[in-house]
Structures are given as C-alpha cells and as structure tokens.
Coordinates of C-alpha atoms in Angstrom, one line a residue:
X261 CA -33.3 -10.2 20.0
X262 CA -35.4 -9.0 22.9
X263 CA -37.8 -11.9 22.5
X264 CA -35.0 -14.5 22.6
X265 CA -33.6 -12.8 25.7
X266 CA -37.0 -13.0 27.5
X267 CA -37.3 -16.6 26.5
X268 CA -33.9 -17.4 28.0
X269 CA -34.6 -15.5 31.1
X270 CA -38.0 -17.3 31.5
X271 CA -36.3 -20.6 31.0
X272 CA -34.7 -20.2 34.5
X273 CA -36.8 -22.5 36.7
X274 CA -36.7 -20.8 40.1
X275 CA -37.4 -17.3 41.4
X276 CA -34.1 -17.5 43.3
X277 CA -32.3 -18.2 40.0
X278 CA -34.0 -15.3 38.3
X279 CA -33.2 -13.0 41.1
X280 CA -29.5 -14.1 41.2
X281 CA -29.2 -13.8 37.4
X282 CA -30.9 -10.4 37.5
X283 CA -28.5 -9.2 40.3
X284 CA -25.5 -10.6 38.5
X285 CA -26.5 -9.0 35.2
X286 CA -26.9 -5.7 36.9
X287 CA -23.5 -6.0 38.4
X288 CA -21.6 -8.0 35.7
X289 CA -22.5 -5.8 32.7
X290 CA -21.4 -2.5 34.3
X291 CA -18.3 -4.2 35.7
X292 CA -17.4 -5.7 32.3
X293 CA -17.9 -2.4 30.6
X294 CA -15.9 -0.5 33.2
X295 CA -13.2 -3.1 33.3
X296 CA -12.7 -3.2 29.6
X297 CA -12.9 0.5 29.2
X298 CA -10.5 1.2 32.1
X299 CA -8.1 -1.5 30.9
X300 CA -8.1 -0.2 27.3
X301 CA -7.5 3.4 28.5
X302 CA -4.7 2.3 30.8
X303 CA -3.1 0.0 28.3
X304 CA -3.3 2.7 25.6
X305 CA -1.9 5.4 27.9
X306 CA 0.8 3.3 29.5
X307 CA 1.7 1.8 26.1
X308 CA 2.1 5.2 24.5
X309 CA 4.2 6.4 27.5
X310 CA 6.4 3.3 27.3
X311 CA 6.8 3.8 23.5
X312 CA 7.8 7.4 24.1
X313 CA 10.3 6.5 26.8
X314 CA 11.8 3.8 24.5
X315 CA 12.1 6.3 21.7
X316 CA 13.6 9.0 24.0
X317 CA 16.1 6.4 25.3
X318 CA 17.1 5.6 21.7
X319 CA 17.4 9.4 20.9
X320 CA 19.6 9.9 24.0
X321 CA 21.8 7.1 22.9
X322 CA 22.0 8.5 19.4
X323 CA 22.9 11.9 20.7
X324 CA 25.6 10.5 23.0
X325 CA 27.2 8.4 20.3
X326 CA 27.1 11.2 17.7
X327 CA 28.6 13.6 20.3
X328 CA 31.4 11.1 21.0
X329 CA 32.1 10.6 17.3
X330 CA 32.0 14.4 16.6
X331 CA 34.6 14.8 19.4
X332 CA 36.7 12.1 17.7
X333 CA 36.4 14.0 14.4
X334 CA 37.5 17.2 16.1
X335 CA 40.5 15.2 17.5
X336 CA 41.6 14.0 14.0
X337 CA 41.2 17.6 12.8
X338 CA 43.4 18.8 15.6
X339 CA 46.1 16.3 14.7
X340 CA 45.8 17.2 11.0
X341 CA 46.1 20.9 11.7
X342 CA 49.2 20.5 13.9
X343 CA 52.2 22.4 12.2
X344 CA 54.5 19.5 13.2
X345 CA 52.3 17.0 11.4
X346 CA 52.0 19.2 8.4
X347 CA 55.8 19.9 8.1
X348 CA 56.7 16.3 8.8
X349 CA 54.5 14.9 6.1
X350 CA 55.3 17.5 3.5
X351 CA 59.0 16.5 3.3
X352 CA 60.6 13.2 2.6
X353 CA 63.2 12.1 5.3
X354 CA 66.7 12.1 4.0
X355 CA 67.9 9.2 6.2
X356 CA 66.8 6.9 9.0
X357 CA 67.8 9.3 11.7
X358 CA 65.5 12.0 10.3
X359 CA 62.7 9.3 10.0
X360 CA 63.2 8.4 13.7
X361 CA 63.0 12.1 14.7
X362 CA 59.8 12.5 12.6
X363 CA 58.4 9.3 14.2
X364 CA 59.0 10.8 17.7
X365 CA 57.5 14.1 16.7
X366 CA 54.3 12.5 15.3
X367 CA 54.0 10.1 18.2
X368 CA 54.2 13.1 20.6
X369 CA 51.5 15.0 18.8
X370 CA 49.2 11.9 18.7
X371 CA 49.8 11.1 22.4
X372 CA 49.1 14.7 23.3
X373 CA 45.7 14.7 21.5
X374 CA 44.6 11.2 22.5
X375 CA 45.7 11.0 26.1
X376 CA 42.2 12.0 27.3
X377 CA 40.6 9.5 25.0
X378 CA 40.9 6.1 26.7
X379 CA 39.0 4.4 23.9
X380 CA 41.8 5.0 21.4
X381 CA 44.2 2.1 21.7
X382 CA 46.6 2.6 18.8
X383 CA 47.3 5.0 15.8
X384 CA 49.0 4.7 12.5
X385 CA 50.1 7.6 10.2
X386 CA 50.9 7.0 6.5
X387 CA 53.1 9.6 4.7
X388 CA 52.5 9.6 1.0
X389 CA 55.9 11.2 0.3
X390 CA 57.8 8.9 2.7
X391 CA 59.2 6.6 0.1
X392 CA 59.7 2.8 0.5
X393 CA 61.1 2.8 4.1
X394 CA 59.9 6.0 5.7
X395 CA 56.1 6.0 5.0
X396 CA 54.6 4.4 8.1
X397 CA 54.6 5.9 11.6
X398 CA 52.9 3.8 14.3
X399 CA 52.1 5.3 17.7
X400 CA 52.5 2.0 19.5
X401 CA 52.6 -1.6 18.6
X402 CA 49.1 -2.9 18.1
X403 CA 48.0 -6.5 17.9
X404 CA 45.1 -5.4 15.8
X405 CA 47.2 -3.9 13.1
X406 CA 49.5 -6.9 13.4
X407 CA 52.5 -4.6 13.6
X408 CA 53.1 -2.3 10.6
X409 CA 51.2 -3.2 7.5
X410 CA 53.0 -3.6 4.2
X411 CA 53.5 -0.5 2.2
X412 CA 51.3 -1.9 -0.6
X413 CA 48.4 -2.4 2.0
X414 CA 48.8 1.1 3.2
X415 CA 48.8 2.5 -0.4
X416 CA 45.6 0.5 -1.3
X417 CA 43.9 1.9 1.8
X418 CA 45.1 5.4 0.9
X419 CA 43.7 5.2 -2.6
X420 CA 40.3 4.1 -1.1
X421 CA 40.2 7.2 1.1
X422 CA 41.0 9.4 -2.0
X423 CA 38.4 7.7 -4.1
X424 CA 35.5 7.1 -1.7
X425 CA 35.4 9.5 1.3
X426 CA 38.0 11.4 3.4
X427 CA 36.9 9.7 6.6
X428 CA 36.0 6.0 6.7
X429 CA 34.8 3.8 9.6
X430 CA 35.4 0.1 9.5
X431 CA 34.2 -2.8 11.7
X432 CA 37.3 -4.8 10.8
X433 CA 41.0 -4.1 10.3
X434 CA 41.6 -2.7 6.8
X435 CA 44.8 -4.8 6.5
X436 CA 45.1 -8.5 5.9
X437 CA 47.5 -8.8 8.8
X438 CA 44.8 -7.8 11.2
X439 CA 42.0 -10.0 9.9
X440 CA 40.6 -13.0 11.9
X441 CA 41.2 -11.4 15.3
X442 CA 38.6 -10.8 18.0
X443 CA 36.0 -8.3 16.9
X444 CA 36.3 -5.9 19.9
X445 CA 37.9 -3.1 17.9
X446 CA 36.7 -0.7 15.3
X447 CA 38.9 1.5 13.0
X448 CA 38.6 5.0 11.6
X449 CA 40.7 6.4 8.8
X450 CA 41.1 10.1 8.1
X451 CA 42.7 11.5 4.9
X452 CA 45.4 14.1 5.8
X453 CA 45.7 17.1 3.6
X454 CA 47.7 20.4 3.6
X455 CA 46.0 23.1 5.5
X456 CA 47.3 25.8 3.2
X457 CA 48.0 26.2 -0.5
X458 CA 46.5 23.6 -2.8
X459 CA 45.3 21.3 0.1
X460 CA 47.1 18.4 -1.6
X461 CA 46.8 15.0 0.2
X462 CA 49.7 14.1 2.5
X463 CA 48.6 10.6 3.7
X464 CA 46.2 9.3 6.3
X465 CA 45.7 8.8 10.0
X466 CA 44.3 5.5 11.2
X467 CA 43.0 5.1 14.7
X468 CA 42.2 1.8 16.5
X469 CA 39.3 2.1 18.9
X470 CA 38.1 -0.2 21.7
X471 CA 34.3 -0.8 21.2
X472 CA 33.4 -1.3 24.8
X473 CA 35.2 1.9 25.8
X474 CA 33.7 4.0 23.0
X475 CA 30.1 2.9 23.7
X476 CA 30.5 2.8 27.4
X477 CA 27.9 5.6 27.7
X478 CA 25.2 3.3 26.4
X479 CA 25.5 1.2 29.6
X480 CA 22.6 3.1 31.2
X481 CA 20.2 1.0 29.1
X482 CA 18.7 -2.0 30.9
X483 CA 19.1 -4.3 28.0
X484 CA 18.2 -8.0 28.0
X485 CA 16.6 -10.5 25.6
X486 CA 13.5 -8.3 25.3
X487 CA 15.3 -5.0 24.8
X488 CA 18.3 -4.8 22.5
X489 CA 20.4 -2.2 20.7
X490 CA 22.7 -2.5 17.6
X491 CA 25.0 -0.2 15.8
X492 CA 25.1 -1.2 12.1
X493 CA 27.2 0.0 9.2
X494 CA 25.7 0.7 5.8
X495 CA 26.1 -2.9 4.7
X496 CA 24.3 -4.2 7.8
X497 CA 27.4 -5.5 9.4
X498 CA 27.4 -5.4 13.2
X499 CA 29.6 -2.6 14.7
X500 CA 28.4 -2.9 18.3
X501 CA 25.5 -4.6 20.2
X502 CA 24.0 -4.3 23.6
X503 CA 23.8 -6.7 25.4
X504 CA 27.0 -8.0 24.0
X505 CA 25.7 -11.6 24.0
X506 CA 22.5 -10.6 22.2
X507 CA 21.5 -12.6 19.1
X508 CA 19.7 -11.2 16.0
X509 CA 18.7 -12.2 12.6
X510 CA 21.5 -11.0 10.3
X511 CA 19.3 -11.0 7.3
X512 CA 16.8 -8.7 9.0
X513 CA 19.6 -6.4 10.2
X514 CA 20.9 -6.1 6.6
X515 CA 17.4 -5.3 5.4
X516 CA 17.0 -2.6 8.0
X517 CA 20.4 -1.1 7.2
X518 CA 19.4 -1.0 3.5
X519 CA 16.2 0.7 4.4
X520 CA 18.1 3.3 6.5
X521 CA 19.9 4.5 3.3
X522 CA 16.7 5.9 1.9
X523 CA 15.0 6.6 5.2
X524 CA 17.6 7.5 7.8
X525 CA 15.2 8.0 10.6
X526 CA 12.4 5.6 11.7
X527 CA 10.5 6.8 14.7
X528 CA 8.4 3.7 15.3
X529 CA 7.5 0.5 13.5
X530 CA 6.0 -2.8 14.6
X531 CA 7.5 -6.0 13.2
X532 CA 7.5 -9.7 13.9
X533 CA 11.0 -10.4 15.4
X534 CA 11.8 -14.1 16.1
X535 CA 8.0 -14.8 16.2
X536 CA 7.2 -12.0 18.7
X537 CA 5.6 -8.6 18.1
X538 CA 8.4 -6.0 18.5
X539 CA 8.7 -2.2 18.2
X540 CA 11.8 -1.0 16.4
X541 CA 13.2 2.5 15.8
X542 CA 16.5 3.7 14.4
X543 CA 18.4 6.9 13.7
X544 CA 21.6 7.9 11.8
X545 CA 25.1 7.9 13.5
X546 CA 28.4 9.3 12.3
X547 CA 26.8 11.4 9.6
X548 CA 24.9 8.5 8.1
X549 CA 27.7 6.0 8.0
X550 CA 26.1 4.0 10.9
X551 CA 22.6 3.3 12.1
X552 CA 21.6 3.0 15.7
X553 CA 18.8 0.4 15.9
X554 CA 16.7 -0.3 19.0
X555 CA 14.3 -3.2 19.4
X556 CA 11.8 -3.5 22.3
X557 CA 9.4 -6.4 22.7
X558 CA 5.7 -5.7 23.1
X559 CA 5.8 -7.6 26.4
X560 CA 8.1 -5.0 27.9
X561 CA 6.1 -2.0 26.7
X562 CA 2.8 -3.3 27.9
X563 CA 4.0 -5.0 31.1
X564 CA 2.4 -2.4 33.4
X565 CA -0.8 -2.6 31.4
X566 CA -0.9 -6.3 31.9
X567 CA -0.4 -5.9 35.6
X568 CA -3.3 -3.4 35.7
X569 CA -5.4 -5.8 33.7
X570 CA -4.7 -8.7 36.1
X571 CA -5.6 -6.5 39.1
X572 CA -8.7 -5.4 37.4
X573 CA -9.8 -8.9 36.6
X574 CA -9.2 -10.0 40.2
X575 CA -11.3 -7.0 41.4
X576 CA -14.0 -8.0 39.0
X577 CA -14.1 -11.6 40.2
X578 CA -14.2 -10.5 43.9
X579 CA -17.1 -8.1 43.2
X580 CA -18.8 -10.9 41.2
X581 CA -18.5 -13.3 44.1
X582 CA -19.7 -10.8 46.7
X583 CA -22.7 -9.9 44.4
X584 CA -23.6 -13.5 44.0
X585 CA -23.5 -14.1 47.8
X586 CA -25.6 -11.0 48.5
X587 CA -28.2 -11.9 45.8
X588 CA -28.4 -15.5 47.2
X589 CA -29.1 -14.2 50.7
X590 CA -31.7 -11.7 49.6
X591 CA -33.4 -14.2 47.3
X592 CA -34.0 -16.5 50.2
X593 CA -36.3 -14.0 51.9
X594 CA -38.5 -14.2 48.8
X595 CA -38.1 -17.9 48.1
X596 CA -39.7 -19.2 51.4
X597 CA -43.2 -17.7 51.0
X598 CA -43.1 -18.5 47.3
X599 CA -42.4 -22.2 48.1
X600 CA -45.6 -22.2 50.2
X601 CA -47.6 -20.7 47.3
X602 CA -46.0 -23.3 45.1
X603 CA -47.3 -26.2 47.3
X604 CA -50.7 -24.7 47.2
X605 CA -50.7 -24.5 43.5
X606 CA -49.6 -28.1 43.3
X607 CA -53.0 -29.2 44.7
X608 CA -54.8 -31.3 42.0
X609 CA -57.9 -29.3 41.2
X610 CA -58.0 -30.5 37.6
X611 CA -60.7 -32.5 35.9
X612 CA -61.0 -36.3 35.5
X613 CA -60.8 -38.2 32.3
X614 CA -64.6 -37.9 31.8
X615 CA -64.4 -34.1 32.2
X616 CA -66.0 -34.0 35.7
X617 CA -64.3 -31.8 38.4
X618 CA -62.5 -33.6 41.2
X619 CA -62.9 -32.6 44.8
X620 CA -60.7 -29.8 46.0
X621 CA -58.7 -30.2 49.2
X622 CA -56.4 -27.5 50.5
X623 CA -53.2 -28.8 52.2
X624 CA -53.1 -28.1 55.9
X625 CA -49.4 -27.4 55.9
X626 CA -49.8 -24.3 53.8
X627 CA -50.1 -21.2 56.1
X628 CA -49.9 -17.7 54.7
X629 CA -49.0 -14.5 56.6
X630 CA -51.7 -11.9 55.8
X631 CA -49.1 -9.1 56.2
X632 CA -46.9 -10.6 53.5
X633 CA -47.6 -9.7 49.9
X634 CA -47.1 -13.3 48.7
X635 CA -49.3 -14.5 51.6
X636 CA -52.1 -12.2 50.5
X637 CA -51.8 -13.6 47.0
X638 CA -51.9 -17.2 48.4
X639 CA -55.1 -16.6 50.3
X640 CA -56.8 -15.1 47.3
X641 CA -55.6 -18.0 45.2
X642 CA -57.0 -20.5 47.7
X643 CA -60.4 -18.7 47.6
X644 CA -60.3 -18.6 43.8
X645 CA -59.7 -22.4 43.6
X646 CA -62.6 -23.0 46.0
X647 CA -65.0 -20.9 43.9
X648 CA -63.9 -22.1 40.5
X649 CA -63.1 -25.8 40.7
X650 CA -66.7 -26.6 39.7
X651 CA -66.1 -24.9 36.4
X652 CA -63.1 -27.0 35.4
X653 CA -65.2 -29.5 33.6
X654 CA -67.0 -26.8 31.6
X655 CA -63.7 -25.2 30.7
X656 CA -62.3 -28.6 29.6
X657 CA -65.2 -29.1 27.3
X658 CA -64.9 -25.6 25.9
X659 CA -61.3 -26.1 25.3
X660 CA -61.9 -29.3 23.4
X661 CA -64.5 -27.7 21.2
X662 CA -62.2 -24.7 20.5
X663 CA -59.3 -27.0 19.5
X664 CA -61.5 -28.9 17.1
X665 CA -62.7 -25.7 15.6
X666 CA -59.1 -24.4 15.2
X667 CA -58.1 -27.7 13.5
X668 CA -61.0 -27.5 11.0
X669 CA -60.1 -23.9 10.3
X670 CA -56.5 -24.8 9.7
X671 CA -57.6 -27.5 7.3
X672 CA -59.8 -25.1 5.4
X673 CA -56.9 -22.6 5.1
X674 CA -54.6 -25.1 3.2
X675 CA -55.6 -24.0 -0.3
X676 CA -53.2 -23.5 -3.2
X677 CA -55.3 -20.6 -4.4
X678 CA -54.3 -18.7 -1.2
X679 CA -50.6 -18.9 -2.4
X680 CA -51.5 -17.9 -5.9
X681 CA -53.5 -14.9 -4.7
X682 CA -50.7 -13.9 -2.3
X683 CA -48.1 -14.0 -5.1
X684 CA -50.4 -12.0 -7.4
X685 CA -50.9 -9.4 -4.6
X686 CA -47.1 -9.1 -4.1
X687 CA -46.7 -8.7 -7.8
X688 CA -49.3 -5.9 -7.8
X689 CA -47.6 -4.2 -4.9
X690 CA -44.2 -4.4 -6.7
X691 CA -45.7 -2.9 -9.9
X692 CA -47.4 -0.1 -7.8
X693 CA -44.0 0.7 -6.3
X694 CA -42.3 0.8 -9.7
X695 CA -40.3 -2.3 -9.0
X696 CA -40.8 -4.0 -12.4
X697 CA -37.9 -6.4 -12.0
X698 CA -39.3 -7.7 -8.7
X699 CA -42.7 -7.9 -10.2
X700 CA -41.5 -10.0 -13.1
X701 CA -39.6 -12.4 -10.7
X702 CA -42.6 -12.8 -8.4
X703 CA -44.8 -13.4 -11.5
X704 CA -42.3 -16.0 -12.7
X705 CA -42.2 -17.7 -9.3
X706 CA -46.0 -17.8 -9.2
X707 CA -46.1 -19.3 -12.7
X708 CA -43.5 -22.0 -11.6
X709 CA -45.6 -22.8 -8.6
X710 CA -48.9 -23.0 -10.5
X711 CA -47.5 -25.2 -13.3
X712 CA -45.6 -27.5 -10.9
X713 CA -48.9 -28.2 -9.1
X714 CA -51.0 -28.5 -12.3
X715 CA -54.0 -29.5 -10.2
X716 CA -52.5 -32.8 -9.3
X717 CA -51.9 -33.9 -12.9
X718 CA -48.7 -35.7 -13.7
X719 CA -48.9 -35.0 -17.5
X720 CA -48.7 -31.5 -18.9
X721 CA -48.2 -30.1 -22.4
X722 CA -44.7 -29.5 -23.6
X723 CA -45.6 -25.8 -24.0
X724 CA -46.5 -25.6 -20.3
X725 CA -43.3 -27.4 -19.4
X726 CA -41.3 -24.9 -21.5
X727 CA -43.2 -22.1 -19.9
X728 CA -42.4 -23.5 -16.4
X729 CA -38.7 -23.8 -17.1
X730 CA -38.5 -20.4 -18.7
X731 CA -40.1 -18.9 -15.5
X732 CA -37.6 -20.8 -13.4
X733 CA -34.8 -19.3 -15.6
X734 CA -36.2 -15.8 -15.1
X735 CA -36.0 -16.3 -11.3
X736 CA -32.4 -17.6 -11.5
X737 CA -31.4 -14.7 -13.8
X738 CA -32.7 -12.3 -11.3
X739 CA -30.8 -14.2 -8.5
X740 CA -27.5 -14.3 -10.5
X741 CA -27.9 -10.8 -11.9
X742 CA -28.3 -11.8 -15.5
X743 CA -24.9 -13.5 -15.6
X744 CA -26.1 -15.8 -18.4
X745 CA -28.3 -15.7 -21.5
X746 CA -31.3 -18.0 -22.0
X747 CA -32.0 -19.3 -25.6
X748 CA -35.2 -21.3 -26.2
X749 CA -35.7 -22.8 -29.6
X750 CA -38.5 -25.4 -29.3
X751 CA -40.6 -26.0 -32.4
X752 CA -44.1 -24.7 -32.0
X753 CA -45.8 -27.7 -33.7
X754 CA -44.6 -30.0 -30.8
X755 CA -45.7 -27.8 -27.9
X756 CA -49.1 -29.5 -27.8
X757 CA -47.8 -32.9 -27.0
X758 CA -47.9 -34.1 -23.4
X759 CA -44.9 -35.0 -21.3
X760 CA -44.3 -35.8 -17.7
X761 CA -44.0 -32.5 -15.8
X762 CA -40.8 -31.2 -14.3
X763 CA -38.5 -33.0 -16.7
X764 CA -36.6 -29.9 -18.0
X765 CA -36.1 -28.0 -14.8
X766 CA -33.5 -30.4 -13.3
X767 CA -31.5 -30.3 -16.5
X768 CA -31.5 -26.4 -16.6
X769 CA -30.7 -26.3 -12.9
X770 CA -27.6 -28.5 -13.4
X771 CA -26.5 -26.3 -16.3
X772 CA -26.7 -23.2 -14.1
X773 CA -25.1 -24.5 -10.9
X774 CA -22.5 -26.8 -12.4
X775 CA -22.0 -25.8 -16.0
X776 CA -21.6 -22.1 -15.4
X777 CA -20.0 -22.4 -11.9
X778 CA -16.9 -20.2 -11.6
X779 CA -17.6 -18.2 -14.8
X780 CA -16.6 -14.5 -14.6
X781 CA -17.9 -13.7 -18.1
X782 CA -21.4 -14.1 -19.5
X783 CA -22.5 -17.7 -20.2
X784 CA -25.2 -19.2 -22.4
X785 CA -27.8 -21.9 -21.8
X786 CA -29.9 -23.2 -24.7
X787 CA -33.0 -25.3 -24.9
X788 CA -33.8 -26.9 -28.3
X789 CA -36.7 -29.2 -29.1
X790 CA -37.6 -31.1 -32.3
X791 CA -39.6 -34.1 -33.4
X792 CA -37.8 -37.3 -34.6
X793 CA -40.3 -39.9 -35.8
X794 CA -42.5 -41.0 -32.9
X795 CA -40.5 -39.3 -30.2
X796 CA -39.5 -35.9 -28.9
X797 CA -35.8 -34.8 -28.7
X798 CA -35.2 -32.0 -26.1
X799 CA -31.6 -30.8 -25.5
X800 CA -30.2 -28.5 -22.8
X801 CA -26.7 -27.2 -23.6
X802 CA -24.3 -24.7 -21.9
X803 CA -21.0 -23.3 -22.8
X804 CA -19.5 -23.8 -19.3
X805 CA -16.4 -25.7 -18.2
X806 CA -17.6 -29.1 -19.3
X807 CA -17.3 -32.4 -17.5
X808 CA -14.2 -34.5 -17.1
X809 CA -14.1 -38.0 -18.7
X810 CA -14.2 -39.9 -15.4
X811 CA -17.0 -37.8 -14.0
X812 CA -19.0 -38.1 -17.2
X813 CA -18.6 -41.9 -17.1
X814 CA -19.8 -41.9 -13.5
X815 CA -22.9 -40.0 -14.4
X816 CA -23.7 -42.3 -17.3
X817 CA -23.3 -45.4 -15.0
X818 CA -25.5 -43.8 -12.4
X819 CA -28.3 -43.3 -14.9
X820 CA -28.5 -47.0 -15.6
X821 CA -27.6 -48.3 -12.1
X822 CA -30.2 -50.6 -10.5
X823 CA -29.9 -48.8 -7.2
X824 CA -29.9 -45.1 -6.4
X825 CA -26.7 -43.2 -6.7
X826 CA -25.6 -39.9 -5.1
X827 CA -24.3 -38.8 -8.5
X828 CA -26.8 -37.0 -10.7
X829 CA -29.8 -37.6 -8.5
X830 CA -32.0 -35.1 -10.4
X831 CA -31.0 -36.5 -13.8
X832 CA -31.6 -40.1 -12.6
X833 CA -35.1 -39.1 -11.4
X834 CA -36.0 -37.7 -14.9
X835 CA -34.4 -40.7 -16.6
X836 CA -36.3 -43.3 -14.6
X837 CA -39.6 -41.6 -15.2
X838 CA -39.1 -41.6 -18.9
X839 CA -38.0 -45.2 -18.9
X840 CA -41.5 -46.2 -17.8
X841 CA -42.5 -45.6 -21.4
X842 CA -39.8 -47.9 -22.9
X843 CA -36.1 -48.5 -22.9
X844 CA -35.6 -46.3 -25.9
X845 CA -36.5 -43.2 -23.9
X846 CA -34.4 -41.4 -21.2
X847 CA -31.4 -39.1 -20.9
X848 CA -27.9 -39.1 -22.5
X849 CA -25.1 -36.6 -21.8
X850 CA -22.1 -35.4 -23.8
X851 CA -19.4 -33.0 -22.9
X852 CA -16.1 -31.5 -23.9
X853 CA -14.0 -30.1 -21.0
X854 CA -13.6 -26.4 -21.3
X855 CA -16.2 -26.0 -24.1
X856 CA -19.7 -27.3 -23.5
X857 CA -22.0 -29.8 -21.9
X858 CA -25.3 -31.1 -23.5
X859 CA -28.0 -33.3 -22.0
X860 CA -30.5 -34.8 -24.5
X861 CA -33.9 -36.1 -23.4
X862 CA -36.0 -38.5 -25.5
X863 CA -39.7 -38.7 -24.7
X864 CA -42.6 -40.4 -26.4
X865 CA -45.2 -38.4 -28.4
X866 CA -48.4 -38.4 -26.4
X867 CA -51.6 -36.4 -27.2
X868 CA -53.1 -36.8 -23.8

C-alpha cells in the first residue's frame, strides 16, 4: 500500500504540484477526520436529544389525555352516585307526569355535573325499569343521537355494556339513527348500578363528546406532514388525529393497534412510513381502550444535525481553498530556482550514436545564487557535468555489455528443472512443518507439471496420462475440500500403450466444473479404461445434474463442426487431435438430466 502511494505521489510531474498536494494532504486529512468526527458526534447528540424531546412530548400528551379521561370517569361516577339518580332509576314512573318530573330531575343532575365540561355536548340516560314509554331521558336534543333512539336500540346497547365492559368508548354513534354523520364526536357509555345493596344494574349513561374540545390540550404540538399524532381504538379505527387533515395508512394503523394489545407501550421504533424513515412511539390511553400514536420523520429529528453538517462542509471547503492558495504562493518561491536547475539539466551531454561523447556547452541564461541551496546544487551539478562528460561513452559501452550479460543470464535461468526443484523444496518444507495435505497437493501439482511437459514429447503412455489426471484430481479435491470421490478403473494391461498427452484432463475438468456444479452432497467421478479390438475405450462419468437435450445436441454438433465453436472448446480440442488417427476415433457424450453424464474417448492402440 505504501509503495503504491509513493508511486502515485512520484507521478506528479512538478515540484509545485508535489508541494501543493503535500500541503493539501496535511490539511485535508485532519479536516476530513475532524469534520466527520464532529458531525457524527453532533448528529448523534442532537438526534438523541430530538428523540427524547419527541418521546417527552408524546408522554405529556398521553398524561394530559389520560387525566382528562380520568376526570370524565369521575364525573360519570358522580352522576351515578347521586341519590336523585339512584332513586329515580330504581322505581318505575306511574304516569307521564312522574316521568316528566324524573326527566327534569335527571337533567338537573347531569347539567350540574357537566356545566364545567364544555366538551360534553349531549347526554342520554336509559332506565332499565322504565317500561315501554318511560325508559329514555335525554339531556338535550342531539343531532348525533338523531333524537331519542328506539327502545330496542337502547336495550341492545345496554346488553353490550352488561356483557362486555361497564364503560365503553366508541368512535361512532352506537345507534343506527346517528350513523353516517360527520365524525367530529365520540361517545362514552357507562353502566349505572345501585350504590347499595346488591349493586343491581339500573341502566346506562351515554355522553356525546366533541373531539376538538376534548383534545384541545394537544394543540401545543407543532404538527405538520412530518410530525403527526393519532388516537386509535383497539380495532385501529381513528378516534382523533393531529393535524386534522393528516393522512395515514389505515392498514399500518390497524397493525400498530393490534401490536399495542400485547405491547401497550412502545418507547421508540424506526419504520418506513410512506417511503420515509420514521420514528414512532405509542402509549395506552383510557385504561388501554385507546392508543396514542406519534410519528416523527427522521428529517425533523436530524434537521439541526444537517444544518451543522452543512456549515461544517462549508468551513472545510473554505479552509481547503485557503490552504491551496497558501501552498501555491509558497511553492512559487521554490519553483523559480528549480526551473533554472531544470534548464541546466536539459543540456544535451549524452553520447552520440557511435558512443562518443558530445561537446558540453552550459547555457548562458542559467545563473545561480550561491546563497541559495538550489543555486549551490546547480553550480556543483555544472561542475560535475564538465568533469564527467568525457566518461559518457565509456558508461554507454559498459551499460550495453551489462544488458547483454543480463539477457544471457535470464535465458540461462529459463529451465524447467528450476520449477521442479522449487516444487520439491516446497513439498519438503510442508512435510517438515507437518502439513501433509499441503505436501501431497504440491507433489501432485509438480507431477502434473512434469508429465504435461514430458520433455517436449507429444505422446506419452496411458499409465502416465492416468497418473497425470489423478494428480490433477488430487489438486482439485484439495481445492474443493474433498467434495467428490475419484474412482479409477483402468485395466493394467493397457497402461503401456501410447496416447496423445492431455486427453483425459479436459474431460475430468468438465465433470468437476459442470457435472458437479451446485451439488451440496458428495459426488462421484469415475474413469474406466478397456481394450476393444484395435482401439482403447476410456470413459469419464459423473453422477451430477446431467445435460439437457438441447445442450447435448449443441455439444455433439460442435465436435463435428468444420469451424471452431465456443461450446465445448476443451472437448473439441481432444476430439480433433484423435481424429488425426482416423474418423473412427474421437469423443462421444451421453447424459440423462438429473442422473449422470458420460464422455467416451476412442483412441488407437500405439506401442510408441
């Protein structure tokens, strides 16, 4: 790495360039490190503070809404515990006049308790013992209730309170007469029971509440498209949202509401919301019946960090520009005397084509200041050129002789025995270090190399060819960590016949790289050899994935094609070499997809 860096630096053509690059490197690297470090620290610190503020804001909102709802629960308890309410609901009115008096009494109690609660817009009391005409008491006419509901609707809702829970919040009117209206109201129903005795149920109290007034305390949030807040019921239905025109993925809201059932509190979580990275947090409201969800985009949380990053980058660029200008000015004071020295060095004091030294003439325009370090070097260089230009011819001849000697030495070094001895030395070192596997592989590789050269011979015995391919397999088994088995079943009485060298290795290579490609279990490659009349039959088989019909046909066509083909290049090379002995010799391939592939080689029997 250091060598490459020195080469790149040395590639800068001028001293001024080197000086500028050196100055910029000395300023840029610290500035980059400091900028990145400072930005990361600032971004991390400001991001954590922004996240903490967002979670505190959500917690404040959660506390406010829970306090409001708790106050509303206390209000319903106060209405329930009123003696007038208890006595009125326990007895059935005897006539319409008594019903009207009861209605006035209940209305007075409700108005007294709710007059300080501006978010309560209407109330309805159902008396279970009131009979057909005297069961419903409405505090004032409400467009949400649609007037008084039917007695059956009230009884259905009463049974829901008895069966499910004594206090129930709803985002929509519980009665059919109030459905389909504007969704700016929510409803809370409270089961009314006796406060003494057997605590038998007496009916229910239903309050209609204005959303905007109930959640007015959340207005301190600066909400927009990047910061939003929702109040969800257990089904994921929207109870309230801030800002009121905010849009959200309903499916995602339902998913979060479902998660809040098992995990009521989520301090912080990062999710992709409408394609943007967003931090969400939520907490329970109304004793777990609702969930307060807050979503803040990452851009809002890290806005201050981005500003700091922008200012840091601008500071870095300004410092970079100032450093470049300063280095340019300083380098000019060094560049001028160096240019004079460069003009002196450009004087042609070399040798002629015949090797004789040419006359040396110093340029008159080159003047050095003896007090300047570069000027002193220039004068000494001039003196050196005057003393040594006679020797250029001798140096030239010496260099020629040296190059010729080096060329002859290089030629002498190109000897295959050098490679054999080197591999044997490596094998010995591996054995000495106890690395038997490595020693075997090195030995196999050396055997491959030795047999493949064969002292320039094109024909080798079949035994040597089998030995060569077995050594090649050993190297491949080491490479692929023995992921396949090698089976060699060549008859011994045919190993003395001669065959063209390197005719089995391409077949085995194809079996390894193509036949066993993608195998996760152990595979098998088999070489078999027999004599058939006046020819040798050698077959390489594998139990790999096989070859498709179309691919197999393309390989067969490429073997007999008149021109070279990109398909099966190694096979075609072996096939063409065997065809020199006659058209009956060569390669043939068979395969069954998913089971096996076999390539058969027919070669003549030759004794030399």
